[in-house]
Coordinates of C-alpha atoms in Angstrom, one line a residue:
Chain A
M1 CA 8.2 -37.4 -40.8
T2 CA 11.3 -35.7 -42.3
A3 CA 13.1 -32.9 -40.6
S4 CA 11.6 -30.4 -43.0
D5 CA 8.1 -31.4 -42.0
R6 CA 8.7 -30.7 -38.4
T7 CA 7.2 -27.6 -36.9
R8 CA 9.8 -25.1 -36.0
V9 CA 9.4 -23.4 -32.7
L10 CA 11.5 -20.6 -31.2
V11 CA 11.0 -19.9 -27.5
V12 CA 12.1 -16.3 -26.6
G13 CA 12.7 -16.0 -22.9
A14 CA 13.4 -19.5 -21.7
G15 CA 12.6 -19.1 -18.1
A16 CA 10.5 -21.7 -16.3
I17 CA 7.3 -21.3 -18.3
G18 CA 9.1 -20.8 -21.7
S19 CA 11.2 -23.9 -21.3
F20 CA 8.3 -25.9 -20.0
Y21 CA 6.2 -25.3 -23.1
G22 CA 9.4 -25.8 -25.2
A23 CA 9.8 -29.2 -23.6
I24 CA 6.2 -30.1 -24.2
L25 CA 6.4 -29.1 -27.9
H26 CA 9.8 -31.0 -28.2
R27 CA 8.0 -34.0 -26.8
A28 CA 5.3 -33.5 -29.5
G29 CA 8.0 -33.7 -32.2
A30 CA 8.6 -30.1 -32.9
E31 CA 12.0 -28.7 -33.6
V32 CA 12.5 -26.4 -30.6
S33 CA 15.1 -23.6 -30.4
V34 CA 15.5 -21.2 -27.5
V35 CA 16.8 -17.7 -26.8
C36 CA 18.1 -17.9 -23.3
R37 CA 20.2 -15.2 -21.9
S38 CA 21.0 -15.9 -18.2
D39 CA 21.4 -19.6 -18.4
Y40 CA 22.9 -19.7 -21.9
E41 CA 26.2 -21.6 -21.1
V42 CA 24.5 -24.3 -19.1
V43 CA 21.6 -24.8 -21.5
R44 CA 23.9 -24.9 -24.5
E45 CA 26.1 -27.5 -22.9
H46 CA 23.5 -29.7 -21.2
G47 CA 20.1 -28.7 -22.4
F48 CA 17.3 -28.4 -19.9
R49 CA 16.9 -30.8 -17.0
M50 CA 13.2 -30.9 -16.1
T51 CA 11.4 -33.0 -13.6
S52 CA 7.6 -33.3 -13.9
P53 CA 4.6 -35.4 -12.9
L54 CA 4.5 -36.2 -16.7
G55 CA 7.9 -37.9 -16.5
D56 CA 11.4 -36.6 -17.3
L57 CA 10.9 -33.6 -19.6
S58 CA 14.6 -32.9 -20.0
F59 CA 15.5 -31.9 -23.6
R60 CA 18.2 -30.4 -25.7
P61 CA 17.0 -27.6 -27.9
V62 CA 18.0 -27.8 -31.6
A63 CA 19.6 -24.4 -31.2
V64 CA 20.4 -22.3 -28.2
Y65 CA 20.8 -18.6 -28.9
A66 CA 22.3 -15.9 -26.6
G67 CA 20.6 -13.1 -28.5
M68 CA 17.9 -12.5 -31.0
E69 CA 20.3 -11.4 -33.7
E70 CA 21.4 -15.0 -34.0
C71 CA 17.9 -16.1 -34.9
T72 CA 18.2 -15.9 -38.7
Q73 CA 15.7 -18.6 -39.6
P74 CA 12.1 -17.5 -39.0
P75 CA 10.2 -20.2 -37.0
D76 CA 6.7 -21.4 -37.5
Y77 CA 5.8 -20.4 -34.0
L78 CA 7.6 -17.8 -31.9
L79 CA 6.7 -18.3 -28.3
L80 CA 7.3 -15.0 -26.5
C81 CA 7.6 -15.8 -22.8
V82 CA 9.4 -12.7 -21.4
K83 CA 7.9 -10.6 -18.7
V84 CA 5.9 -7.6 -19.8
L85 CA 7.8 -4.8 -18.2
D86 CA 8.0 -1.1 -18.6
G87 CA 10.9 -0.3 -20.9
V88 CA 11.1 -3.7 -22.4
D89 CA 10.6 -3.3 -26.2
R90 CA 9.0 -6.6 -27.0
V91 CA 8.3 -5.7 -30.6
G92 CA 11.9 -4.7 -31.2
L93 CA 13.1 -7.8 -29.4
I94 CA 11.3 -10.3 -31.6
R95 CA 11.5 -8.4 -34.9
P96 CA 14.7 -10.1 -36.1
A97 CA 13.1 -13.6 -35.9
V98 CA 9.6 -12.9 -37.2
G99 CA 9.1 -14.1 -40.8
P100 CA 6.0 -13.6 -42.9
E101 CA 4.6 -17.0 -41.9
T102 CA 5.6 -16.8 -38.3
A103 CA 2.7 -17.1 -35.8
I104 CA 3.6 -15.0 -32.7
V105 CA 2.4 -16.7 -29.5
L106 CA 2.3 -14.5 -26.4
V107 CA 2.6 -16.7 -23.3
E108 CA 2.6 -13.8 -20.9
N109 CA 0.6 -12.3 -18.0
G110 CA -1.8 -9.5 -18.1
I111 CA -4.4 -7.8 -20.1
G112 CA -4.1 -5.7 -23.2
I113 CA -0.6 -7.0 -23.8
E114 CA -1.3 -8.2 -27.4
R115 CA -2.2 -4.9 -29.0
E116 CA 1.3 -3.4 -29.6
V117 CA 2.5 -6.7 -31.0
A118 CA -0.5 -7.1 -33.3
E119 CA -0.1 -3.6 -34.5
A120 CA 3.6 -4.0 -35.2
F121 CA 3.1 -7.3 -37.2
P122 CA -0.2 -6.8 -39.0
G123 CA 0.5 -9.6 -41.5
N124 CA 1.2 -12.2 -38.9
T125 CA -1.1 -14.4 -36.8
V126 CA -0.9 -13.3 -33.2
I127 CA -1.9 -16.0 -30.7
S128 CA -2.7 -15.1 -27.2
G129 CA -1.9 -17.8 -24.6
L130 CA -2.5 -18.2 -20.9
G131 CA -0.3 -20.7 -19.2
M132 CA -2.1 -22.5 -16.4
V133 CA 0.9 -24.1 -15.0
G134 CA 2.9 -24.4 -11.8
V135 CA 6.5 -24.5 -12.7
S136 CA 9.7 -23.1 -11.2
R137 CA 13.3 -22.6 -12.0
V138 CA 15.4 -24.5 -9.4
G139 CA 18.8 -23.7 -10.9
P140 CA 20.5 -22.8 -14.2
G141 CA 18.8 -24.8 -16.9
R142 CA 17.0 -26.8 -14.2
I143 CA 13.2 -26.6 -14.0
R144 CA 10.7 -28.3 -11.8
H145 CA 7.2 -28.7 -13.2
N146 CA 4.9 -29.0 -10.2
H147 CA 1.4 -29.2 -11.5
Y148 CA -1.1 -28.3 -14.2
G149 CA 0.2 -27.3 -17.6
R150 CA -2.8 -26.3 -19.8
L151 CA -2.3 -23.5 -22.2
V152 CA -5.5 -21.7 -23.1
L153 CA -4.9 -20.1 -26.5
G154 CA -6.6 -18.5 -29.4
D155 CA -6.2 -15.9 -32.2
Y156 CA -6.0 -12.3 -31.1
P157 CA -8.3 -10.5 -31.0
S158 CA -10.6 -13.5 -31.6
G159 CA -11.0 -16.6 -33.5
A160 CA -9.6 -20.1 -33.4
G161 CA -7.7 -20.3 -36.7
E162 CA -5.7 -23.1 -38.2
R163 CA -2.4 -22.0 -36.5
S164 CA -4.0 -21.9 -33.1
R165 CA -5.6 -25.3 -33.6
K166 CA -2.4 -26.8 -34.8
L167 CA -0.5 -25.4 -31.8
G168 CA -3.2 -26.7 -29.5
A169 CA -3.0 -30.2 -31.0
L170 CA 0.8 -30.2 -30.5
L171 CA 0.4 -29.2 -26.8
D172 CA -2.1 -32.0 -26.4
E173 CA 0.3 -34.5 -28.0
G174 CA 3.0 -33.2 -25.7
G175 CA 0.9 -33.9 -22.7
A176 CA 0.3 -30.4 -21.4
G177 CA -3.1 -29.8 -22.9
G178 CA -3.9 -27.1 -25.4
E179 CA -7.2 -25.5 -24.9
V180 CA -8.2 -23.6 -28.0
T181 CA -10.8 -20.9 -27.7
A182 CA -12.3 -18.4 -30.1
T183 CA -12.5 -15.8 -27.3
V184 CA -9.1 -15.7 -25.8
V185 CA -9.4 -12.1 -24.6
A186 CA -12.4 -13.0 -22.5
A187 CA -10.4 -15.9 -21.0
R188 CA -7.6 -13.4 -20.3
W189 CA -10.1 -11.1 -18.5
R190 CA -11.2 -14.0 -16.3
K191 CA -7.6 -14.8 -15.4
C192 CA -7.0 -11.1 -14.9
L193 CA -9.9 -10.9 -12.5
W194 CA -7.9 -12.8 -9.9
N195 CA -4.5 -11.5 -10.8
T196 CA -5.4 -7.8 -10.9
A197 CA -6.8 -7.9 -7.4
F198 CA -4.5 -10.4 -5.6
N199 CA -1.2 -9.6 -7.2
P200 CA -0.8 -5.9 -6.6
L201 CA -2.5 -6.0 -3.2
S202 CA -0.1 -8.7 -2.1
V203 CA 2.7 -6.2 -2.7
L204 CA 1.0 -3.5 -0.6
G205 CA 0.8 -6.2 2.1
G206 CA 4.5 -6.5 2.1
G207 CA 4.4 -9.7 0.0
A208 CA 1.3 -11.1 1.7
D209 CA 0.3 -14.7 0.8
T210 CA -3.2 -15.8 -0.1
G211 CA -3.9 -17.0 3.4
T212 CA -3.3 -13.6 4.9
M213 CA -5.3 -12.0 2.2
T214 CA -8.4 -14.1 2.3
G215 CA -8.1 -14.7 6.1
S216 CA -9.2 -11.2 7.0
E217 CA -12.7 -9.9 6.5
S218 CA -11.4 -6.4 5.9
T219 CA -9.0 -7.6 3.1
E220 CA -11.6 -9.8 1.6
T221 CA -13.9 -6.8 1.3
L222 CA -11.2 -4.9 -0.5
L223 CA -10.4 -7.9 -2.8
R224 CA -14.1 -8.0 -3.7
A225 CA -14.3 -4.3 -4.4
L226 CA -11.2 -4.4 -6.6
M227 CA -12.6 -7.4 -8.5
A228 CA -15.9 -5.6 -8.9
E229 CA -14.1 -2.8 -10.6
V230 CA -12.3 -5.3 -12.9
V231 CA -15.7 -6.8 -13.8
E232 CA -17.0 -3.4 -14.8
V233 CA -14.0 -2.6 -17.0
A234 CA -14.1 -6.0 -18.7
A235 CA -17.8 -5.5 -19.5
A236 CA -17.1 -2.0 -20.9
D237 CA -14.3 -3.7 -23.0
G238 CA -16.9 -6.1 -24.4
H239 CA -16.2 -9.0 -22.2
P240 CA -18.9 -9.3 -19.5
M241 CA -18.1 -11.7 -16.7
D242 CA -20.5 -13.3 -14.3
A243 CA -20.0 -11.5 -11.0
E244 CA -20.4 -14.9 -9.3
L245 CA -16.9 -15.6 -10.5
I246 CA -15.7 -13.3 -7.6
D247 CA -17.2 -15.7 -5.0
Q248 CA -15.8 -18.7 -6.8
Y249 CA -12.3 -17.3 -6.9
L250 CA -12.3 -16.4 -3.3
E251 CA -13.8 -19.8 -2.4
R252 CA -11.2 -21.6 -4.5
T253 CA -8.3 -19.5 -3.2
R254 CA -9.3 -20.5 0.3
T255 CA -9.2 -24.2 -0.5
F256 CA -5.6 -24.0 -1.6
P257 CA -2.8 -24.0 0.9
P258 CA -1.6 -20.3 1.3
Y259 CA 1.0 -19.3 -1.3
R260 CA 2.6 -16.2 -2.7
N261 CA 1.6 -15.2 -6.2
S262 CA 4.2 -14.3 -8.8
M263 CA 4.1 -10.5 -8.1
A264 CA 4.5 -11.0 -4.4
L265 CA 7.6 -13.2 -5.1
D266 CA 9.0 -10.7 -7.5
Y267 CA 8.5 -8.0 -5.0
L268 CA 10.1 -9.9 -2.1
N269 CA 13.1 -10.8 -4.4
G270 CA 13.6 -7.3 -5.6
R271 CA 12.7 -8.2 -9.2
P272 CA 10.7 -5.8 -11.4
L273 CA 6.9 -6.1 -11.3
E274 CA 4.6 -6.7 -14.2
L275 CA 2.5 -3.9 -12.8
D276 CA 1.3 -2.4 -16.1
A277 CA 0.4 -5.7 -17.7
I278 CA -1.6 -6.8 -14.7
L279 CA -3.0 -3.5 -13.4
G280 CA -2.0 -0.4 -15.3
N281 CA -3.5 -1.7 -18.6
V282 CA -6.8 -2.4 -16.8
I283 CA -6.8 1.3 -15.7
R284 CA -5.9 2.4 -19.2
I285 CA -8.8 0.4 -20.7
A286 CA -11.1 1.8 -17.9
E287 CA -10.1 5.3 -18.9
E288 CA -10.7 4.6 -22.6
N289 CA -14.2 3.5 -21.7
G290 CA -15.0 6.1 -19.1
V291 CA -15.2 3.7 -16.2
A292 CA -14.2 5.0 -12.8
V293 CA -11.8 2.6 -11.0
P294 CA -10.7 4.6 -7.9
R295 CA -9.6 1.6 -5.9
L296 CA -7.5 0.0 -8.7
D297 CA -6.0 3.4 -9.3
T298 CA -5.2 3.9 -5.6
V299 CA -3.4 0.6 -5.5
Y300 CA -1.5 1.3 -8.7
R301 CA -0.3 4.7 -7.6
S302 CA 0.6 3.4 -4.1
I303 CA 2.8 0.7 -5.6
R304 CA 4.4 3.2 -8.0
M305 CA 5.2 5.3 -4.9
L306 CA 6.6 2.3 -3.1
Q307 CA 8.9 1.6 -6.1
D308 CA 10.0 5.2 -6.2
M309 CA 10.8 5.0 -2.6
Q310 CA 12.8 1.8 -3.0
A311 CA 14.6 3.2 -6.0
S312 CA 15.6 6.3 -4.0
E313 CA 16.9 4.1 -1.3
D314 CA 18.9 2.2 -3.9
G315 CA 17.6 -1.1 -2.8
G316 CA 14.8 -3.5 -2.8
P317 CA 12.6 -4.4 0.2
E318 CA 15.5 -6.6 1.4
G319 CA 18.2 -4.2 0.4
Chain B
M1 CA -0.4 34.7 43.9
T2 CA -0.8 32.0 46.5
A3 CA -0.4 28.3 45.8
S4 CA -4.1 27.8 46.1
D5 CA -4.8 30.3 43.3
R6 CA -2.5 28.5 40.9
T7 CA -4.1 26.6 38.1
R8 CA -3.6 22.9 38.6
V9 CA -2.6 21.0 35.5
L10 CA -2.2 17.2 35.1
V11 CA -0.4 16.0 32.0
V12 CA -1.4 12.4 31.1
G13 CA 1.1 10.9 28.8
A14 CA 4.3 13.0 29.2
G15 CA 5.9 12.2 25.9
A16 CA 7.5 15.0 23.8
I17 CA 4.3 17.0 23.2
G18 CA 2.8 16.5 26.7
S19 CA 5.9 17.6 28.5
F20 CA 6.4 20.5 26.1
Y21 CA 2.9 21.9 27.0
G22 CA 3.6 21.0 30.6
A23 CA 6.7 23.1 30.5
I24 CA 4.9 26.0 28.9
L25 CA 2.1 26.0 31.5
H26 CA 4.7 25.7 34.3
R27 CA 6.4 28.7 32.8
A28 CA 3.0 30.5 33.0
G29 CA 2.8 29.8 36.7
A30 CA 0.6 26.7 36.7
E31 CA 1.2 23.9 39.1
V32 CA 2.0 21.0 36.7
S33 CA 1.9 17.3 37.6
V34 CA 2.6 14.6 35.1
V35 CA 1.8 10.9 34.6
C36 CA 4.8 9.5 33.0
R37 CA 5.2 5.8 32.6
S38 CA 8.3 5.0 30.6
D39 CA 10.6 7.8 32.0
Y40 CA 9.2 7.8 35.5
E41 CA 12.4 7.3 37.4
V42 CA 14.4 9.9 35.6
V43 CA 11.7 12.5 35.6
R44 CA 11.0 12.0 39.2
E45 CA 14.6 12.4 40.0
H46 CA 15.6 15.2 37.7
G47 CA 12.4 16.6 36.1
F48 CA 12.4 17.4 32.4
R49 CA 15.5 18.8 30.6
M50 CA 14.2 20.7 27.6
T51 CA 16.0 22.8 25.1
S52 CA 14.0 25.3 23.0
P53 CA 14.4 28.4 20.9
L54 CA 12.3 29.9 23.7
G55 CA 15.2 29.3 26.1
D56 CA 15.7 26.6 28.7
L57 CA 12.3 25.0 29.3
S58 CA 13.6 22.5 31.9
F59 CA 11.2 22.1 34.8
R60 CA 10.4 19.9 37.7
P61 CA 6.7 18.8 37.9
V62 CA 5.0 19.3 41.3
A63 CA 4.3 15.6 41.2
V64 CA 5.4 12.8 39.0
Y65 CA 3.0 9.8 39.0
A66 CA 3.7 6.3 37.6
G67 CA 0.1 5.5 37.2
M68 CA -3.3 7.2 37.2
E69 CA -4.4 5.5 40.4
E70 CA -2.0 7.9 42.2
C71 CA -3.8 11.0 40.9
T72 CA -6.2 11.5 43.8
Q73 CA -6.5 15.3 43.5
P74 CA -8.5 16.3 40.5
P75 CA -6.8 19.0 38.4
D76 CA -8.3 22.1 36.8
Y77 CA -7.1 20.9 33.5
L78 CA -6.3 17.4 32.5
L79 CA -4.2 17.4 29.3
L80 CA -4.5 14.0 27.6
C81 CA -1.5 13.6 25.4
V82 CA -1.5 9.8 24.7
K83 CA -1.7 8.3 21.3
V84 CA -5.2 7.4 20.1
L85 CA -4.8 3.7 19.4
D86 CA -7.0 0.7 19.1
G87 CA -7.5 -1.0 22.4
V88 CA -6.3 2.0 24.5
D89 CA -9.3 2.9 26.7
R90 CA -8.7 6.6 27.1
V91 CA -11.9 7.1 29.1
G92 CA -11.0 4.4 31.6
L93 CA -7.5 5.7 31.8
I94 CA -8.4 9.3 32.9
R95 CA -11.5 8.5 35.0
P96 CA -9.6 8.3 38.3
A97 CA -8.3 11.9 37.9
V98 CA -11.3 13.6 36.5
G99 CA -13.3 15.7 39.1
P100 CA -16.5 17.6 38.5
E101 CA -14.6 20.8 37.7
T102 CA -11.9 19.3 35.6
A103 CA -11.6 20.5 32.0
I104 CA -10.4 17.6 29.8
V105 CA -8.1 18.8 27.2
L106 CA -7.4 16.4 24.3
V107 CA -4.0 17.2 22.7
E108 CA -4.1 14.4 20.3
N109 CA -4.1 13.6 16.6
G110 CA -7.0 12.7 14.4
I111 CA -10.7 13.4 13.8
G112 CA -13.7 12.3 15.8
I113 CA -11.5 11.5 18.8
E114 CA -13.5 13.7 21.2
R115 CA -16.8 12.0 21.0
E116 CA -16.2 9.0 23.4
V117 CA -14.6 11.3 26.0
A118 CA -17.4 13.9 25.8
E119 CA -20.0 11.1 26.1
A120 CA -18.3 9.5 29.1
F121 CA -18.0 12.9 31.0
P122 CA -21.1 14.8 30.1
G123 CA -20.7 17.2 33.0
N124 CA -17.2 18.3 32.1
T125 CA -15.8 20.8 29.7
V126 CA -14.0 19.0 26.9
I127 CA -11.5 21.1 25.1
S128 CA -10.1 19.9 21.8
G129 CA -6.5 20.9 21.1
L130 CA -4.3 20.7 18.0
G131 CA -0.6 21.0 18.8
M132 CA 1.3 22.8 16.0
V133 CA 4.7 22.0 17.3
G134 CA 7.9 20.4 16.3
V135 CA 9.3 18.6 19.4
S136 CA 11.1 15.4 20.0
R137 CA 12.2 13.2 22.8
V138 CA 16.0 12.8 22.7
G139 CA 16.4 10.7 25.8
P140 CA 14.7 9.7 29.0
G141 CA 13.1 12.9 30.3
R142 CA 15.1 14.9 27.7
I143 CA 13.1 16.9 25.1
R144 CA 14.2 19.0 22.2
H145 CA 11.7 21.7 21.1
N146 CA 12.6 22.5 17.5
H147 CA 10.0 25.0 16.3
Y148 CA 6.5 26.3 16.5
G149 CA 4.5 25.6 19.5
R150 CA 1.0 27.0 19.0
L151 CA -1.9 25.1 20.4
V152 CA -5.2 25.6 18.6
L153 CA -8.0 24.9 21.0
G154 CA -11.6 25.3 21.7
D155 CA -14.6 23.7 23.4
Y156 CA -15.9 20.5 21.9
P157 CA -18.0 20.4 19.9
S158 CA -17.9 24.1 19.5
G159 CA -17.6 27.4 21.4
A160 CA -14.8 29.3 23.1
G161 CA -15.8 29.2 26.7
E162 CA -14.1 30.6 29.8
R163 CA -12.1 27.4 30.4
S164 CA -10.7 27.4 26.9
R165 CA -9.9 31.1 27.0
K166 CA -8.1 30.8 30.3
L167 CA -6.0 27.9 29.0
G168 CA -5.3 29.9 25.8
A169 CA -4.1 32.9 28.0
L170 CA -1.8 30.6 30.0
L171 CA -0.3 29.2 26.8
D172 CA 0.3 32.7 25.6
E173 CA 1.9 33.7 28.8
G174 CA 4.1 30.6 28.7
G175 CA 5.3 31.6 25.2
A176 CA 3.8 28.9 23.0
G177 CA 0.7 30.7 21.8
G178 CA -2.8 29.6 22.6
E179 CA -5.1 30.1 19.7
V180 CA -8.7 29.9 20.9
T181 CA -11.3 29.1 18.3
A182 CA -15.1 28.6 18.6
T183 CA -14.9 26.0 15.7
V184 CA -12.2 23.7 16.8
V185 CA -13.6 20.7 14.9
A186 CA -13.4 22.6 11.7
A187 CA -9.7 23.3 12.5
R188 CA -9.3 19.6 13.2
W189 CA -10.7 18.8 9.8
R190 CA -8.2 21.2 8.2
K191 CA -5.3 19.5 9.9
C192 CA -6.8 16.2 9.1
L193 CA -6.9 17.1 5.4
W194 CA -3.2 16.9 5.3
N195 CA -2.7 14.1 7.8
T196 CA -5.3 11.7 6.4
A197 CA -3.8 11.8 3.0
F198 CA -0.1 12.0 3.7
N199 CA 0.3 9.9 6.8
P200 CA -1.3 6.6 5.7
L201 CA 0.0 6.9 2.2
S202 CA 3.6 7.3 3.5
V203 CA 3.2 3.9 5.2
L204 CA 2.1 2.2 1.9
G205 CA 5.2 3.8 0.4
G206 CA 7.4 2.0 2.9
G207 CA 7.8 5.1 5.1
A208 CA 8.0 7.5 2.2
D209 CA 9.0 11.1 3.1
T210 CA 7.3 14.2 1.8
G211 CA 9.8 14.7 -0.9
T212 CA 9.2 11.3 -2.5
M213 CA 5.4 11.8 -2.1
T214 CA 5.2 15.2 -3.7
G215 CA 8.0 14.6 -6.2
S216 CA 6.0 12.3 -8.4
E217 CA 3.1 13.4 -10.5
S218 CA 1.4 10.0 -10.0
T219 CA 1.6 10.2 -6.2
E220 CA 0.5 13.9 -6.2
T221 CA -2.6 12.9 -8.2
L222 CA -3.4 10.3 -5.6
L223 CA -2.8 12.7 -2.7
R224 CA -5.2 15.2 -4.4
A225 CA -7.8 12.5 -4.9
L226 CA -7.5 11.3 -1.2
M227 CA -7.8 14.9 0.0
A228 CA -10.8 15.5 -2.3
E229 CA -12.5 12.6 -0.5
V230 CA -11.7 14.1 2.9
V231 CA -13.1 17.5 1.8
E232 CA -16.3 15.8 0.9
V233 CA -16.6 14.0 4.2
A234 CA -15.8 17.1 6.1
A235 CA -18.6 19.0 4.2
A236 CA -21.0 16.2 5.0
D237 CA -20.0 16.5 8.6
G238 CA -20.9 20.1 8.6
H239 CA -17.4 21.5 8.1
P240 CA -17.0 22.6 4.5
M241 CA -13.4 23.4 3.5
D242 CA -12.2 25.5 0.6
A243 CA -10.9 23.0 -2.0
E244 CA -8.0 25.4 -2.7
L245 CA -6.6 24.3 0.6
I246 CA -5.4 21.2 -1.3
D247 CA -3.3 23.2 -3.6
Q248 CA -2.0 25.3 -0.7
Y249 CA -1.0 22.2 1.3
L250 CA 0.8 20.6 -1.6
E251 CA 2.6 23.9 -2.3
R252 CA 3.6 24.4 1.3
T253 CA 4.7 20.8 1.7
R254 CA 7.0 21.2 -1.3
T255 CA 8.7 24.3 0.2
F256 CA 9.8 22.4 3.3
P257 CA 12.8 20.1 3.3
P258 CA 11.6 16.5 2.8
Y259 CA 10.6 14.9 6.1
R260 CA 8.9 11.8 7.4
N261 CA 5.6 12.4 9.1
S262 CA 4.8 10.8 12.5
M263 CA 3.0 7.8 11.1
A264 CA 5.8 7.1 8.7
L265 CA 8.2 7.2 11.7
D266 CA 6.0 5.0 13.8
Y267 CA 5.8 2.6 11.0
L268 CA 9.5 2.4 10.4
N269 CA 10.2 2.1 14.1
G270 CA 7.6 -0.7 14.5
R271 CA 5.4 1.3 16.8
P272 CA 1.6 1.1 16.6
L273 CA -0.1 3.5 14.2
E274 CA -2.8 6.0 14.9
L275 CA -4.7 4.6 11.9
D276 CA -8.2 4.9 13.2
A277 CA -7.8 8.4 14.6
I278 CA -6.4 9.7 11.4
L279 CA -8.1 7.6 8.7
G280 CA -10.5 5.0 10.1
N281 CA -12.7 7.7 11.8
V282 CA -12.9 9.7 8.5
I283 CA -14.3 6.5 6.9
R284 CA -16.7 6.0 9.7
I285 CA -18.0 9.5 9.5
A286 CA -18.2 9.1 5.7
E287 CA -20.4 6.0 6.2
E288 CA -22.6 7.8 8.7
N289 CA -23.2 10.4 6.1
G290 CA -23.5 8.2 3.0
V291 CA -20.4 9.6 1.4
A292 CA -18.4 7.1 -0.8
V293 CA -14.6 7.1 0.0
P294 CA -13.3 4.3 -2.1
R295 CA -9.7 5.6 -2.1
L296 CA -9.5 6.2 1.6
D297 CA -11.0 2.8 2.2
T298 CA -8.5 1.1 -0.1
V299 CA -5.6 2.7 1.7
Y300 CA -7.1 1.8 5.1
R301 CA -7.7 -1.8 4.3
S302 CA -4.2 -2.1 2.6
I303 CA -2.5 -0.9 5.8
R304 CA -4.6 -3.2 7.9
M305 CA -3.5 -6.1 5.7
L306 CA 0.1 -4.9 6.0
Q307 CA -0.2 -4.9 9.7
D308 CA -1.8 -8.4 9.7
M309 CA 1.1 -9.6 7.6
Q310 CA 3.7 -8.1 9.9
A311 CA 2.0 -9.5 12.9
S312 CA 1.9 -13.0 11.3
E313 CA 5.6 -12.6 10.7
D314 CA 6.1 -11.6 14.3
G315 CA 8.1 -8.6 13.4
G316 CA 7.9 -5.0 12.2
P317 CA 9.2 -3.7 8.9
E318 CA 12.7 -3.9 10.2
G319 CA 12.1 -7.1 12.1

């Protein structure tokens, strides 16, 4: 294999998840570059140090960029791994690096997050990806991969085209597992079913962990009711889910040791929340389909108020 | 007027509101005793010191009791001014002091709070009272009356009997204003309409003040939706309210300088919340009448979870 044959990957947003999949693709022989703002100096100097049950995943990217404007050579795959936040223009962010043949891979949380990207790049393949991975940043350029790793992926809005299959094969080779599906939006709804109920509610609970949430009959009733609303919205969006999934999720959550989900951690650490990606978009899709979601809407507006309140106090929950 | 003609009043729970109405009735010539746990020593020694736009309302109760078991002489009126909290047995609390002729006056927040008292004392007149008063405890036995003072009152469940009218006249004489109504439960629903929406939501907003709550379109929409559910429950309970009241409440709230309601203050100070009196009972009445209140229920369960969470952390929001 010559250098020119190697798949060129650009990871945009090399946080824990982005650098993990970068490492996996590097391991599979791809030529991986990263855009990495906060840890730029360290990563440029030393690459990523990464421990994992898979072995030492440390690697040195082919190129480390501090900003998108430096990315002049369009990659085969652009992995977008930034958070989906209000006021973050993801389309504008990646535009400099997207070439006509670039497949845009969204490794991000939430539902309905592909649409604006697909509309902005109608000629490009957009791949939607769901990282099923436990990974955390333990220091600048230092990542700990804890468990799992699978990336569920497929063409947006549907299909399992050549670009998705090739990426899946690379992820398999790299040891993480690439699970290609022709119905990735349905998979996203299934992940959303848990996230949309648990994540925002944990914020209203002051950063409640899963043990607190599933340990009370009152809260379990609320979780079930929120998930039932999500099931209705998904069905109206063309992605019916088996309502038994609700029981399964609660059951499975109870079998894990209590932990705080990503939104609870973001909240407790004063970081911005992916509230629209995970909850607001569900409400938007419900409105588009004439589905009433009073409980989801109540949670959404309550968190918005909490954020207003904290903004007016000029500090986070710990500020 | 001889001592034996004087109306005998016992105030149970001489916090700010209880001692204010005690002072007013003292001023009207009643013989006022108080049960006063936390400030017992000071009040016994010095009585209450109370500043007010009405003048100096300081007074010395005829008797100051540290506990109910000392109240051996049944009063004409027993003013119950304790908070309505889970696990506080109000019936058991007052039983030692209730005689066959004692009128029990509930000067407390919430809806549906009279029922258990009325059921426990079927032979007694139960008067339901809504204190429209701005008053605060500024130190042991020291109260500042800020504004208003009116007590809306009437027989529970309805009527404006002799005992209510006499109490109203005394309050008028004392300068606070006693507004006797034959439909006090309807009046309670109207007060509840504001409290049930604003109070619990302020807790989910981290102790949000009225300015933060009415200052955002998103939160205003939620407040309106919560109040619309309360209007539906009240109607099903036999107390239809004009839905225009919602507009009026929001309008009026905006004209006041921002302030924190009592539940927001209780929350921020780590004190127990009157959650069932103000919200839980509305949900219970909704269930009894087959009215769906998904938003109120979501707020209720969220606050319960927040309380579980704080209990498990062994500390309040500031702990």
